[in-house]
Amino acid sequence: MKYYVGIDLGGTNIVAGVVDEDYNIISKAKTKTNRPRPEKEIADDMAKMALQAVEEAGLKIDDIEWIGVGTPGIANSSNGIIEYSNNLGFKNTPMVKYIQETIDKPVFIENDANAAAYGEYLAGAAKGAKNAVCITLGTGVGGGIIIDGKIYAGSNFAGAEIGHTVIEVDGVQCSCGRKGCFEAYSSATGLIRMTKEAITEHPDCTMAKIAVENGKVTARTSFDSMRAGDKYAKAVVDKYIKYLAAGITNTINVFQPDVLCIGGGVCNEGDPLLLPMKELVKKEIYTRNSEKNTEIVIAKLGNDAGIIGAAFLGKANS
Ligand code: BMX
Ligand code: ZN
């Protein structure tokens, strides 16, 4: 049996996992990212988590083929440098070199959403697809494209920032500098913003009460309040779904993949999110009269997709 390490570097957590050749995660180690702090410290913690996961798996580092890392931002997989990651404060960070200062193994890097898409393609909801696109609804909206079984990252490793395509000209300010990005509306962060706006407008609504009970507004506040009969919450959810459907329709119209999978915490809402979204996509999609259309599915592997995909980056790069 062959073993690999996949590391998911996020804004909140660093998670390393040992993955076997059948795509099973056999051990995990996790620590806080604790940003902002010097990039070398973050890299050292990533190497530490990799070693800890290997130990927990009852293995030695020599039993590992390679290490793969998924990171938000632009990861240059050819020179091992994270060129840019605004939420981690990275600019031209030599991540592969840093990790190899602790661990003498091949190390590969890739954008987090690309790694997650690769994981879903290898072992999850997009398994068996020829072409697949995965969209993650998290802090941001991530995009990963698989064409003919390979990650498509463009000519400069910056693909595919599907989250930064505009769905509302002159819309809400996005962290990337543009206005009206898909990410500004369809991320969990975007949903929280819309929920807060509605609470300010209707301070007596159920959303306001639930937010007080929980001590904060979360991506679940509007959905929970809608289930409790709050019409203002239903309006927030409807608006969220409208934007999500627009972004997904755009993506399908460009790529026409076999499978489009959506992941991230918001997807836990299940049918109340999925069914009306699919209805809207079906009405608007360019190929609405075609026999074969993209299948929209929920990602299967959850947070593990990034770890599994990262663990197989050595294969993607071979
Ligand atoms: C942002 C962008 C993408 C990333 C996506 C999902 C940065 C730092 N991030 O659009 O590269 O894939 O967020 O990130 O530029 P997540 O934090 O929601 O997982
Ligand atoms: Zn943007």
CSV table of C-alpha atoms and ligand atoms in Angstrom, one decimal:
chain,number,residue,atom,x,y,z
A,1,MET,CA,0.0,0.0,0.0
A,2,LYS,CA,1.3,3.5,-0.9
A,3,TYR,CA,0.7,6.5,1.4
A,4,TYR,CA,0.6,10.2,0.7
A,5,VAL,CA,0.1,13.4,2.9
A,6,GLY,CA,-2.4,16.0,1.9
A,7,ILE,CA,-2.4,19.4,3.7
A,8,ASP,CA,-5.4,21.8,3.6
A,9,LEU,CA,-4.2,25.2,4.5
A,10,GLY,CA,-7.1,27.4,5.4
A,11,GLY,CA,-7.7,30.9,6.9
A,12,THR,CA,-8.7,29.2,10.2
A,13,ASN,CA,-7.2,25.7,10.3
A,14,ILE,CA,-4.2,23.8,9.0
A,15,VAL,CA,-5.2,20.1,8.6
A,16,ALA,CA,-2.9,17.4,7.4
A,17,GLY,CA,-4.0,13.9,6.6
A,18,VAL,CA,-2.3,10.7,5.6
A,19,VAL,CA,-4.2,9.2,2.6
A,20,ASP,CA,-3.8,5.7,1.3
A,21,GLU,CA,-3.8,4.7,-2.4
A,22,ASP,CA,-7.6,3.8,-2.1
A,23,TYR,CA,-8.3,7.5,-1.1
A,24,ASN,CA,-9.0,6.6,2.5
A,25,ILE,CA,-7.8,9.2,5.1
A,26,ILE,CA,-6.2,7.1,7.8
A,27,SER,CA,-5.1,9.8,10.2
A,28,LYS,CA,-5.4,13.6,10.6
A,29,ALA,CA,-3.6,16.3,12.6
A,30,LYS,CA,-4.9,19.8,13.0
A,31,THR,CA,-3.9,23.2,14.4
A,32,LYS,CA,-5.0,26.8,14.1
A,33,THR,CA,-3.6,28.9,11.3
A,34,ASN,CA,-3.4,31.8,13.7
A,35,ARG,CA,-3.1,34.4,11.0
A,36,PRO,CA,-1.6,36.9,10.7
A,37,ARG,CA,1.8,35.7,11.5
A,38,PRO,CA,5.1,35.1,9.6
A,39,GLU,CA,4.6,32.8,6.6
A,40,LYS,CA,7.6,30.6,7.7
A,41,GLU,CA,5.9,29.9,11.0
A,42,ILE,CA,2.8,28.8,9.2
A,43,ALA,CA,4.9,26.6,6.9
A,44,ASP,CA,6.7,25.1,9.9
A,45,ASP,CA,3.4,24.2,11.5
A,46,MET,CA,2.2,22.6,8.3
A,47,ALA,CA,5.3,20.4,8.3
A,48,LYS,CA,4.7,19.6,12.0
A,49,MET,CA,1.1,18.6,11.3
A,50,ALA,CA,2.3,16.4,8.4
A,51,LEU,CA,4.8,14.6,10.7
A,52,GLN,CA,2.2,14.3,13.4
A,53,ALA,CA,-0.4,12.7,11.0
A,54,VAL,CA,2.3,10.3,9.8
A,55,GLU,CA,3.1,9.3,13.3
A,56,GLU,CA,-0.6,8.9,14.2
A,57,ALA,CA,-1.0,6.6,11.2
A,58,GLY,CA,1.8,4.4,12.7
A,59,LEU,CA,4.0,5.2,9.8
A,60,LYS,CA,7.5,6.7,9.2
A,61,ILE,CA,8.0,9.7,6.9
A,62,ASP,CA,9.9,7.3,4.6
A,63,ASP,CA,6.7,5.4,4.0
A,64,ILE,CA,5.2,8.5,2.4
A,65,GLU,CA,5.5,9.1,-1.3
A,66,TRP,CA,5.1,12.9,-1.3
A,67,ILE,CA,3.3,15.8,0.3
A,68,GLY,CA,0.6,18.0,-1.4
A,69,VAL,CA,-0.7,21.3,-0.2
A,70,GLY,CA,-4.0,23.1,-1.1
A,71,THR,CA,-4.0,26.8,-0.3
A,72,PRO,CA,-6.3,29.7,-1.1
A,73,GLY,CA,-4.9,32.1,-3.6
A,74,ILE,CA,-2.5,31.7,-6.6
A,75,ALA,CA,-0.3,28.6,-6.1
A,76,ASN,CA,2.4,28.2,-8.8
A,77,SER,CA,2.6,24.4,-9.0
A,78,SER,CA,5.7,24.6,-11.3
A,79,ASN,CA,8.0,26.6,-9.0
A,80,GLY,CA,6.4,25.9,-5.6
A,81,ILE,CA,5.7,29.5,-4.8
A,82,ILE,CA,2.4,30.8,-3.4
A,83,GLU,CA,2.3,34.0,-5.5
A,84,TYR,CA,-0.6,35.6,-3.7
A,85,SER,CA,-3.1,34.9,-1.0
A,86,ASN,CA,-4.7,37.9,0.4
A,87,ASN,CA,-6.4,36.3,3.4
A,88,LEU,CA,-3.2,34.6,4.5
A,89,GLY,CA,-1.0,37.6,3.8
A,90,PHE,CA,1.2,35.6,1.4
A,91,LYS,CA,3.1,37.3,-1.4
A,92,ASN,CA,5.6,35.1,-3.3
A,93,THR,CA,5.9,32.7,-0.4
A,94,PRO,CA,8.3,29.8,-1.3
A,95,MET,CA,6.1,27.2,0.4
A,96,VAL,CA,7.7,24.1,-1.2
A,97,LYS,CA,11.2,25.2,-0.1
A,98,TYR,CA,10.0,26.0,3.4
A,99,ILE,CA,8.3,22.6,4.0
A,100,GLN,CA,11.3,20.8,2.5
A,101,GLU,CA,13.6,22.5,5.1
A,102,THR,CA,11.8,20.2,7.6
A,103,ILE,CA,10.8,17.3,5.5
A,104,ASP,CA,13.0,15.8,2.7
A,105,LYS,CA,10.2,14.7,0.3
A,106,PRO,CA,8.7,15.9,-2.9
A,107,VAL,CA,6.2,18.7,-2.1
A,108,PHE,CA,3.4,19.9,-4.5
A,109,ILE,CA,1.1,23.0,-4.1
A,110,GLU,CA,-2.2,23.8,-5.7
A,111,ASN,CA,-5.1,26.3,-5.1
A,112,ASP,CA,-7.4,24.9,-2.4
A,113,ALA,CA,-10.5,24.8,-4.6
A,114,ASN,CA,-8.5,23.0,-7.4
A,115,ALA,CA,-7.3,20.5,-4.8
A,116,ALA,CA,-10.9,20.0,-3.6
A,117,ALA,CA,-12.2,19.6,-7.1
A,118,TYR,CA,-9.5,17.0,-7.8
A,119,GLY,CA,-10.5,15.1,-4.6
A,120,GLU,CA,-14.1,15.0,-5.6
A,121,TYR,CA,-13.1,13.9,-9.1
A,122,LEU,CA,-10.9,11.1,-7.8
A,123,ALA,CA,-13.1,9.8,-5.0
A,124,GLY,CA,-16.3,11.9,-4.5
A,125,ALA,CA,-19.2,13.3,-6.3
A,126,ALA,CA,-17.4,13.9,-9.6
A,127,LYS,CA,-15.9,10.4,-9.8
A,128,GLY,CA,-16.0,8.9,-13.2
A,129,ALA,CA,-16.7,12.3,-14.9
A,130,LYS,CA,-14.6,13.4,-17.8
A,131,ASN,CA,-15.1,17.1,-17.2
A,132,ALA,CA,-16.1,18.5,-13.9
A,133,VAL,CA,-16.3,21.8,-12.2
A,134,CYS,CA,-16.5,22.2,-8.4
A,135,ILE,CA,-17.6,25.3,-6.6
A,136,THR,CA,-17.0,25.8,-2.9
A,137,LEU,CA,-19.3,28.1,-0.9
A,138,GLY,CA,-17.2,29.0,2.1
A,139,THR,CA,-15.4,32.1,3.3
A,140,GLY,CA,-15.1,32.8,-0.4
A,141,VAL,CA,-16.4,31.1,-3.5
A,142,GLY,CA,-13.7,28.8,-4.8
A,143,GLY,CA,-13.6,27.3,-8.3
A,144,GLY,CA,-11.9,24.1,-9.5
A,145,ILE,CA,-12.0,22.8,-13.1
A,146,ILE,CA,-11.1,19.3,-14.2
A,147,ILE,CA,-10.8,18.8,-17.9
A,148,ASP,CA,-10.2,15.2,-19.2
A,149,GLY,CA,-9.2,14.2,-15.7
A,150,LYS,CA,-6.7,17.0,-15.2
A,151,ILE,CA,-6.8,20.1,-13.1
A,152,TYR,CA,-7.1,23.2,-15.4
A,153,ALA,CA,-5.3,26.1,-13.7
A,154,GLY,CA,-4.7,28.3,-16.8
A,155,SER,CA,-1.4,29.5,-18.2
A,156,ASN,CA,-0.4,31.4,-15.0
A,157,PHE,CA,-1.7,29.0,-12.3
A,158,ALA,CA,-4.5,31.5,-11.3
A,159,GLY,CA,-7.4,29.5,-12.7
A,160,ALA,CA,-10.1,29.1,-11.9
A,161,GLU,CA,-11.3,32.1,-9.8
A,162,ILE,CA,-15.0,31.5,-10.7
A,163,GLY,CA,-15.8,33.4,-7.5
A,164,HIS,CA,-14.5,36.6,-9.1
A,165,THR,CA,-16.7,36.8,-12.1
A,166,VAL,CA,-19.2,39.6,-11.8
A,167,ILE,CA,-22.9,38.8,-11.5
A,168,GLU,CA,-24.0,42.3,-10.6
A,169,VAL,CA,-22.3,45.2,-12.3
A,170,ASP,CA,-21.5,47.9,-9.8
A,171,GLY,CA,-22.7,45.6,-7.1
A,172,VAL,CA,-21.3,44.9,-3.6
A,173,GLN,CA,-17.5,45.5,-3.1
A,174,CYS,CA,-15.5,42.3,-3.3
A,175,SER,CA,-12.2,41.7,-1.4
A,176,CYS,CA,-10.5,41.2,-4.8
A,177,GLY,CA,-11.1,44.8,-5.8
A,178,ARG,CA,-14.0,44.3,-8.2
A,179,LYS,CA,-17.6,45.0,-7.4
A,180,GLY,CA,-20.5,42.6,-7.7
A,181,CYS,CA,-18.4,39.3,-7.8
A,182,PHE,CA,-20.2,35.9,-7.5
A,183,GLU,CA,-18.2,35.5,-4.2
A,184,ALA,CA,-19.6,38.7,-2.7
A,185,TYR,CA,-23.1,37.2,-3.0
A,186,SER,CA,-22.8,33.4,-2.9
A,187,SER,CA,-20.2,32.8,-0.2
A,188,ALA,CA,-21.2,32.1,3.4
A,189,THR,CA,-19.8,35.5,4.0
A,190,GLY,CA,-22.1,37.0,1.4
A,191,LEU,CA,-25.1,35.3,2.9
A,192,ILE,CA,-24.2,36.6,6.4
A,193,ARG,CA,-23.9,40.1,5.0
A,194,MET,CA,-27.4,39.9,3.4
A,195,THR,CA,-28.8,38.5,6.6
A,196,LYS,CA,-27.3,41.3,8.7
A,197,GLU,CA,-28.7,43.9,6.2
A,198,ALA,CA,-32.2,42.3,6.6
A,199,ILE,CA,-31.9,42.4,10.4
A,200,THR,CA,-31.0,46.1,10.3
A,201,GLU,CA,-34.1,46.7,8.2
A,202,HIS,CA,-36.5,44.5,10.2
A,203,PRO,CA,-35.1,44.5,13.8
A,204,ASP,CA,-38.1,42.5,15.1
A,205,CYS,CA,-37.8,39.6,12.7
A,206,THR,CA,-37.0,36.0,13.7
A,207,MET,CA,-33.5,36.3,12.2
A,208,ALA,CA,-32.8,39.0,14.8
A,209,LYS,CA,-34.0,36.8,17.6
A,210,ILE,CA,-32.1,33.8,16.5
A,211,ALA,CA,-28.9,35.9,16.1
A,212,VAL,CA,-29.3,37.2,19.6
A,213,GLU,CA,-29.8,33.6,20.9
A,214,ASN,CA,-26.7,32.4,19.1
A,215,GLY,CA,-24.6,35.4,19.9
A,216,LYS,CA,-24.0,36.1,16.2
A,217,VAL,CA,-25.3,35.9,12.7
A,218,THR,CA,-24.2,32.8,10.9
A,219,ALA,CA,-24.9,31.3,7.4
A,220,ARG,CA,-27.6,29.3,9.0
A,221,THR,CA,-29.6,32.2,10.6
A,222,SER,CA,-31.7,32.9,7.5
A,223,PHE,CA,-32.4,29.3,6.7
A,224,ASP,CA,-33.4,28.5,10.3
A,225,SER,CA,-35.6,31.6,10.5
A,226,MET,CA,-37.2,30.7,7.2
A,227,ARG,CA,-38.1,27.3,8.6
A,228,ALA,CA,-39.7,29.1,11.6
A,229,GLY,CA,-41.9,31.1,9.2
A,230,ASP,CA,-40.0,34.4,8.9
A,231,LYS,CA,-41.0,36.0,5.6
A,232,TYR,CA,-38.0,38.3,5.7
A,233,ALA,CA,-35.7,35.3,6.1
A,234,LYS,CA,-37.4,33.7,3.1
A,235,ALA,CA,-36.6,36.8,1.1
A,236,VAL,CA,-32.9,36.6,2.1
A,237,VAL,CA,-32.8,32.9,1.1
A,238,ASP,CA,-34.6,33.6,-2.2
A,239,LYS,CA,-32.1,36.3,-3.0
A,240,TYR,CA,-29.2,34.1,-2.1
A,241,ILE,CA,-30.5,31.3,-4.3
A,242,LYS,CA,-31.1,33.7,-7.2
A,243,TYR,CA,-27.5,34.9,-7.2
A,244,LEU,CA,-26.1,31.3,-6.7
A,245,ALA,CA,-28.2,30.1,-9.6
A,246,ALA,CA,-26.9,33.0,-11.8
A,247,GLY,CA,-23.2,32.1,-11.0
A,248,ILE,CA,-23.8,28.4,-11.5
A,249,THR,CA,-25.6,29.0,-14.8
A,250,ASN,CA,-22.8,31.2,-16.0
A,251,THR,CA,-20.3,28.5,-15.1
A,252,ILE,CA,-22.2,25.7,-16.9
A,253,ASN,CA,-22.8,27.9,-20.0
A,254,VAL,CA,-19.0,28.3,-20.3
A,255,PHE,CA,-17.8,24.8,-19.4
A,256,GLN,CA,-20.7,22.4,-20.0
A,257,PRO,CA,-19.1,19.8,-17.7
A,258,ASP,CA,-20.7,16.3,-17.0
A,259,VAL,CA,-20.9,17.2,-13.4
A,260,LEU,CA,-20.9,20.5,-11.5
A,261,CYS,CA,-20.5,19.9,-7.8
A,262,ILE,CA,-21.0,22.4,-5.0
A,263,GLY,CA,-19.4,22.1,-1.6
A,264,GLY,CA,-19.0,24.1,1.5
A,265,GLY,CA,-21.0,24.5,4.7
A,266,VAL,CA,-24.0,26.2,3.1
A,267,CYS,CA,-24.7,23.0,1.1
A,268,ASN,CA,-25.7,21.3,4.4
A,269,GLU,CA,-29.0,23.1,4.0
A,270,GLY,CA,-29.8,20.4,1.4
A,271,ASP,CA,-33.1,20.5,-0.5
A,272,PRO,CA,-34.4,23.9,0.5
A,273,LEU,CA,-31.2,25.3,-1.1
A,274,LEU,CA,-30.8,22.8,-3.9
A,275,LEU,CA,-34.2,22.3,-5.4
A,276,PRO,CA,-35.1,26.0,-6.1
A,277,MET,CA,-31.6,26.6,-7.3
A,278,LYS,CA,-31.7,23.8,-9.7
A,279,GLU,CA,-35.2,25.0,-10.9
A,280,LEU,CA,-33.7,28.4,-11.7
A,281,VAL,CA,-30.7,27.0,-13.5
A,282,LYS,CA,-32.9,24.7,-15.5
A,283,LYS,CA,-35.0,27.7,-16.7
A,284,GLU,CA,-32.0,29.9,-17.6
A,285,ILE,CA,-29.4,27.5,-18.9
A,286,TYR,CA,-28.5,27.9,-22.6
A,287,THR,CA,-28.9,24.1,-23.1
A,288,ARG,CA,-32.3,23.9,-21.5
A,289,ASN,CA,-33.7,22.1,-24.5
A,290,SER,CA,-30.8,19.8,-24.9
A,291,GLU,CA,-31.1,16.1,-24.0
A,292,LYS,CA,-27.8,16.0,-22.1
A,293,ASN,CA,-27.3,18.5,-19.4
A,294,THR,CA,-24.8,19.0,-16.6
A,295,GLU,CA,-25.7,17.2,-13.4
A,296,ILE,CA,-25.6,19.5,-10.4
A,297,VAL,CA,-24.6,17.5,-7.3
A,298,ILE,CA,-23.5,18.2,-3.7
A,299,ALA,CA,-19.9,17.5,-3.0
A,300,LYS,CA,-19.5,14.2,-1.2
A,301,LEU,CA,-16.2,14.5,0.7
A,302,GLY,CA,-16.8,17.7,2.6
A,303,ASN,CA,-13.7,19.1,4.1
A,304,ASP,CA,-11.9,15.9,3.3
A,305,ALA,CA,-12.0,16.7,-0.5
A,306,GLY,CA,-9.1,19.2,-0.1
A,307,ILE,CA,-7.0,16.8,1.8
A,308,ILE,CA,-7.6,13.9,-0.6
A,309,GLY,CA,-7.1,16.1,-3.7
A,310,ALA,CA,-3.9,17.6,-2.2
A,311,ALA,CA,-2.6,14.1,-1.3
A,312,PHE,CA,-2.7,13.1,-5.0
A,313,LEU,CA,-1.1,16.2,-6.4
A,314,GLY,CA,2.0,14.2,-7.1
A,315,LYS,CA,-0.1,12.2,-9.5
A,316,ALA,CA,-1.7,15.3,-11.0
A,317,ASN,CA,1.8,16.7,-11.7
A,318,SER,CA,3.2,13.6,-13.2
B,1,BMX,C1,-11.1,33.3,-2.7
B,1,BMX,C2,-9.7,33.1,-3.2
B,1,BMX,C3,-9.6,31.7,-3.9
B,1,BMX,C4,-10.1,30.6,-3.0
B,1,BMX,C5,-11.5,30.9,-2.6
B,1,BMX,C6,-12.1,29.9,-1.6
B,1,BMX,C7,-7.8,34.1,-2.1
B,1,BMX,C8,-7.0,34.1,-0.8
B,1,BMX,N1,-8.8,33.2,-2.1
B,1,BMX,O1,-11.9,33.5,-3.8
B,1,BMX,O2,-8.3,31.5,-4.3
B,1,BMX,O3,-10.1,29.4,-3.7
B,1,BMX,O4,-11.5,32.2,-1.9
B,1,BMX,O5,-11.5,30.0,-0.4
B,1,BMX,O6,-7.5,34.8,-3.0
B,1,BMX,P1,-12.2,29.6,1.0
B,1,BMX,O7,-11.4,30.3,2.0
B,1,BMX,O8,-13.6,29.9,1.0
B,1,BMX,O9,-12.0,28.1,1.1
B,2,ZN,ZN,-14.0,39.4,-6.4
